[in-house]
XYZ file of C-alpha atoms in Angstrom:
338
model
C -149.688 108.514 14.192
C -145.938 108.106 13.897
C -144.229 105.685 11.560
C -143.099 102.330 13.002
C -139.563 102.253 14.363
C -137.808 98.917 13.649
C -135.780 97.254 16.399
C -132.428 95.634 15.656
C -131.200 92.559 17.515
C -127.556 93.614 17.795
C -128.417 97.073 19.114
C -130.792 95.660 21.732
C -128.218 93.046 22.775
C -125.576 95.718 23.358
C -128.060 97.908 25.231
C -129.071 95.045 27.549
C -125.454 94.104 28.222
C -124.725 97.688 29.214
C -127.840 97.952 31.396
C -127.277 94.605 33.198
C -123.475 94.990 33.516
C -123.042 91.580 31.911
C -125.213 89.777 34.481
C -127.795 87.221 33.257
C -131.496 87.969 33.529
C -133.031 87.211 36.946
C -136.651 86.324 36.165
C -137.396 85.898 39.867
C -136.831 89.621 40.363
C -139.085 90.563 37.464
C -141.630 93.229 38.433
C -144.909 91.824 37.156
C -146.922 95.015 37.737
C -144.599 97.454 35.942
C -144.172 97.968 32.171
C -140.903 96.641 30.784
C -138.159 98.728 29.287
C -137.045 98.001 25.757
C -133.882 96.265 26.976
C -135.734 94.177 29.573
C -138.354 93.092 27.027
C -135.564 91.980 24.694
C -133.805 89.995 27.422
C -137.051 88.352 28.557
C -137.930 87.485 24.958
C -134.577 85.742 24.442
C -134.833 83.895 27.761
C -138.415 82.684 27.149
C -137.564 81.607 23.602
C -134.655 79.450 24.822
C -136.778 77.830 27.544
C -139.662 77.047 25.182
C -137.298 75.737 22.487
C -135.655 73.358 24.981
C -139.093 72.197 26.152
C -140.195 71.514 22.573
C -137.031 69.514 21.806
C -137.394 67.493 25.002
C -141.078 66.702 24.385
C -141.816 63.263 22.916
C -143.346 63.230 19.454
C -142.609 66.854 18.693
C -146.090 68.018 19.646
C -146.676 71.779 19.321
C -146.566 73.796 22.519
C -149.859 74.951 24.019
C -150.257 78.391 25.553
C -151.340 78.580 29.172
C -151.502 81.900 30.990
C -150.381 80.140 34.175
C -147.255 78.781 32.444
C -144.522 81.309 33.270
C -142.267 80.833 30.195
C -145.254 80.984 27.832
C -146.528 84.137 29.553
C -143.055 85.713 29.430
C -142.809 85.021 25.709
C -146.186 86.630 24.965
C -145.573 89.613 27.272
C -142.096 90.295 25.885
C -143.266 89.957 22.274
C -146.201 92.314 22.908
C -143.902 94.823 24.617
C -141.393 94.846 21.746
C -144.190 95.261 19.215
C -145.603 98.138 21.262
C -142.241 99.910 21.088
C -142.192 99.440 17.307
C -145.677 100.846 16.682
C -145.934 103.352 19.517
C -148.578 101.438 21.512
C -149.001 101.960 25.249
C -146.944 99.527 27.307
C -148.555 96.931 29.572
C -147.118 94.978 32.474
C -146.821 91.202 32.593
C -149.790 91.127 34.958
C -151.930 93.080 32.471
C -150.859 90.815 29.614
C -151.814 87.766 31.664
C -155.327 89.134 32.191
C -155.747 90.077 28.529
C -154.255 86.902 27.054
C -156.368 84.697 29.272
C -159.499 86.169 27.715
C -158.621 86.527 24.041
C -156.608 83.411 23.295
C -159.639 81.028 23.220
C -161.483 83.362 20.840
C -158.486 83.800 18.552
C -157.950 80.062 18.349
C -161.572 79.234 17.464
C -164.166 81.588 15.989
C -161.849 84.321 14.725
C -159.499 81.795 13.158
C -162.349 80.041 11.322
C -163.738 83.325 9.988
C -160.293 84.550 8.947
C -159.566 81.281 7.172
C -162.811 81.409 5.209
C -162.136 85.020 4.223
C -158.624 84.158 3.044
C -159.881 81.218 0.947
C -162.601 83.387 -0.596
C -160.107 86.153 -1.372
C -157.701 83.743 -3.074
C -160.526 82.297 -5.168
C -161.684 85.758 -6.283
C -158.138 86.742 -7.258
C -157.765 83.544 -9.268
C -161.025 84.225 -11.109
C -159.996 87.796 -11.835
C -156.660 86.598 -13.164
C -158.495 84.174 -15.456
C -160.557 87.047 -16.881
C -163.844 86.203 -15.162
C -165.943 88.690 -13.201
C -165.175 88.297 -9.524
C -168.110 90.215 -8.035
C -170.708 87.986 -9.727
C -169.274 84.905 -8.039
C -169.375 86.438 -4.564
C -171.888 85.092 -2.105
C -173.104 85.532 1.432
C -171.985 82.700 3.700
C -173.460 82.028 7.110
C -173.557 79.297 9.725
C -176.733 77.290 10.263
C -177.141 75.787 13.714
C -180.212 73.712 12.858
C -179.684 69.952 12.982
C -182.163 69.527 10.096
C -179.736 71.025 7.567
C -177.177 68.692 5.953
C -174.463 71.396 5.981
C -173.278 73.811 8.650
C -172.030 76.536 6.277
C -174.591 77.751 3.751
C -174.229 80.241 0.918
C -176.547 82.387 -1.138
C -175.905 84.859 -3.997
C -175.512 88.529 -3.271
C -178.710 90.542 -3.442
C -178.814 93.268 -6.131
C -178.710 96.897 -4.993
C -182.010 98.080 -3.580
C -182.987 101.365 -5.275
C -184.760 102.494 -2.095
C -181.830 101.685 0.201
C -179.961 104.863 1.242
C -176.678 102.911 1.333
C -177.079 101.176 -2.047
C -178.114 104.408 -3.747
C -174.945 106.214 -2.723
C -172.138 106.411 -5.251
C -168.778 105.412 -3.788
C -165.815 106.946 -5.617
C -162.082 107.315 -5.013
C -160.588 110.805 -5.168
C -156.788 110.885 -5.445
C -155.312 114.099 -4.056
C -151.870 115.179 -5.192
C -151.207 117.608 -2.313
C -153.479 117.935 0.734
C -151.705 121.168 1.712
C -152.412 122.989 -1.561
C -155.831 121.517 -2.363
C -158.730 123.474 -0.868
C -162.215 122.252 -0.065
C -163.593 124.541 -2.765
C -161.319 122.985 -5.388
C -162.470 119.524 -4.352
C -166.145 120.477 -4.501
C -165.757 122.186 -7.873
C -163.908 119.211 -9.352
C -166.495 116.683 -8.194
C -169.474 118.824 -9.237
C -168.021 119.150 -12.751
C -167.881 115.349 -13.201
C -170.937 114.185 -11.249
C -174.461 115.607 -11.520
C -175.207 116.764 -8.000
C -177.104 120.013 -8.416
C -176.232 123.477 -7.098
C -176.702 123.643 -3.321
C -174.192 121.092 -2.034
C -173.060 120.049 1.428
C -169.890 118.203 2.431
C -169.817 116.069 5.579
C -167.040 113.988 7.128
C -168.508 111.634 9.683
C -170.347 113.920 12.100
C -168.472 117.060 10.952
C -170.167 119.510 8.615
C -167.479 121.050 6.431
C -169.752 123.210 4.278
C -173.324 123.680 3.086
C -175.245 126.438 1.239
C -175.429 128.531 4.445
C -171.914 127.763 5.722
C -169.137 128.280 3.178
C -166.334 129.598 5.387
C -164.179 126.509 4.752
C -164.213 126.603 0.944
C -160.897 128.488 0.832
C -159.226 126.356 3.522
C -156.831 123.555 2.613
C -157.760 119.964 3.306
C -154.857 119.574 5.715
C -155.957 122.608 7.741
C -159.416 121.027 7.993
C -157.830 117.803 9.290
C -158.920 115.968 6.144
C -156.169 113.524 5.235
C -155.632 110.344 3.266
C -158.248 107.749 4.170
C -160.971 110.277 5.000
C -164.520 109.652 3.762
C -166.441 112.723 2.543
C -170.151 112.661 1.686
C -171.280 115.206 -0.917
C -175.049 115.631 -1.172
C -177.588 118.044 -2.633
C -179.511 119.980 -0.015
C -182.556 120.914 -2.135
C -183.202 117.785 -4.219
C -183.661 114.510 -2.353
C -183.780 112.608 -5.653
C -180.094 113.346 -6.306
C -177.962 110.381 -5.256
C -175.206 111.418 -2.776
C -171.555 110.736 -3.483
C -169.158 109.234 -0.926
C -165.528 110.123 -1.651
C -162.636 108.042 -0.348
C -159.590 110.301 -0.333
C -156.358 108.623 -1.339
C -152.829 109.485 -2.414
C -151.734 109.084 -6.053
C -150.958 105.567 -7.204
C -147.478 106.570 -8.377
C -145.482 109.642 -9.336
C -147.111 109.963 -12.740
C -150.128 111.971 -11.518
C -149.814 115.649 -12.370
C -153.412 116.800 -11.835
C -154.316 118.091 -8.398
C -157.383 115.823 -8.235
C -158.253 112.593 -10.051
C -161.696 111.004 -9.592
C -161.890 107.243 -10.090
C -164.765 104.792 -10.251
C -167.428 106.791 -12.091
C -167.782 104.132 -14.780
C -168.441 101.435 -12.143
C -171.283 103.234 -10.351
C -174.715 101.679 -11.031
C -177.433 103.921 -12.424
C -180.525 104.482 -10.301
C -183.743 105.957 -11.559
C -185.118 108.853 -9.475
C -187.422 107.714 -6.715
C -191.105 108.508 -7.304
C -192.403 111.572 -5.503
C -194.540 110.837 -2.434
C -198.272 110.926 -3.010
C -200.466 113.671 -1.609
C -201.746 111.386 1.108
C -198.124 110.908 2.288
C -196.828 114.447 1.925
C -199.753 116.822 2.402
C -200.249 118.035 5.977
C -203.901 118.805 5.220
C -204.945 115.221 4.581
C -203.263 112.127 6.055
C -204.413 108.538 6.543
C -202.747 105.880 8.687
C -203.086 102.087 8.666
C -206.095 102.231 10.939
C -208.178 104.251 8.467
C -207.837 107.499 10.424
C -208.222 110.622 8.273
C -207.237 114.148 9.366
C -209.161 116.932 7.611
C -208.856 120.709 8.058
C -212.230 122.442 8.197
C -213.061 126.029 7.320
C -212.460 127.517 10.749
C -208.939 126.155 11.183
C -209.844 123.262 13.458
C -208.778 119.717 12.712
C -211.144 116.755 12.917
C -210.134 113.093 13.016
C -212.531 110.521 11.551
C -212.246 106.751 11.455
C -213.282 104.256 8.793
C -214.368 107.048 6.387
C -217.552 107.699 8.374
C -219.379 110.992 7.884
C -217.776 113.871 9.755
C -220.052 114.932 12.595
C -219.892 118.179 14.543
C -218.268 117.900 17.922
C -221.441 118.930 19.734
C -223.656 116.405 17.975
C -226.557 115.116 19.998
C -225.900 111.632 18.719
C -223.250 110.749 21.294
C -222.988 107.157 20.066
C -221.616 108.298 16.709
C -219.822 111.360 18.042
C -217.193 109.191 19.751
C -215.546 108.799 16.347
C -215.005 112.551 16.011
C -212.168 114.388 17.747
C -211.779 118.159 17.526
C -208.223 119.482 17.799
C -207.645 123.207 18.282
């Protein structure tokens, strides 16, 4: 992804004057189904801004203007603004016709649900920053807020405290840390793994995964000498380091980031270890859950291996009968599996 390229008003004005030979913009000849050039988007933006400004001044009471996709000046303003922004950030250009179709669908959502959610998030963020500035713990005051549509409730927005981490939850049990990398070109995957293993108890046989990509494991270590950049691992990547042989070891999720400032001299700096909650190892599964020789489900079905290698299934802990029993009424509860 390339860096944004800023646009300058004076440069665009000179470019449009040269392209139009000094003639004013003819909006009637505007090609609605073709993407706009940078100069045309600038000229249309200026024209739509003047028209909307004159309309706002002429309106009684100074009411704010309302967007309507069928209002040509409003559509020109949105299409030109979107086109100029696309040139800045390297986004694919769209025609005025495409913008009309898109804006007609997203504007109601932006003006209602998304705006309410964004406003609540901003208020909550400001409150947390104020509490942190006052020296109080911000995370303890966080809560889960949700909308209640029942008419029996006196309030529409309800809140409840955050639930503590569940020791059996695979997401809660993971340790999320920040790893600041000084140089992605010089740092290898082996250096990263060695640095993390020296600070966090993970065991011996480790695997590293990025999303759906397996970077290394005990049987695949070809990438240990490769640099992070050659592996397409850059700033913002999330790496999961886990132990292959011990399921009780809590995995570590690394968020790779650049140094905070120029004072970092170490190749790797691991942050956040002191903030990770401690989890006791999960109890080992019982024999009834892990042994393939004897299993019981919720219906009271028990699978038992007999001496000759055949498996019999009994229900409700009844006596195990031979498959060829003459008592056919009781033999229905016995199944022989080769």
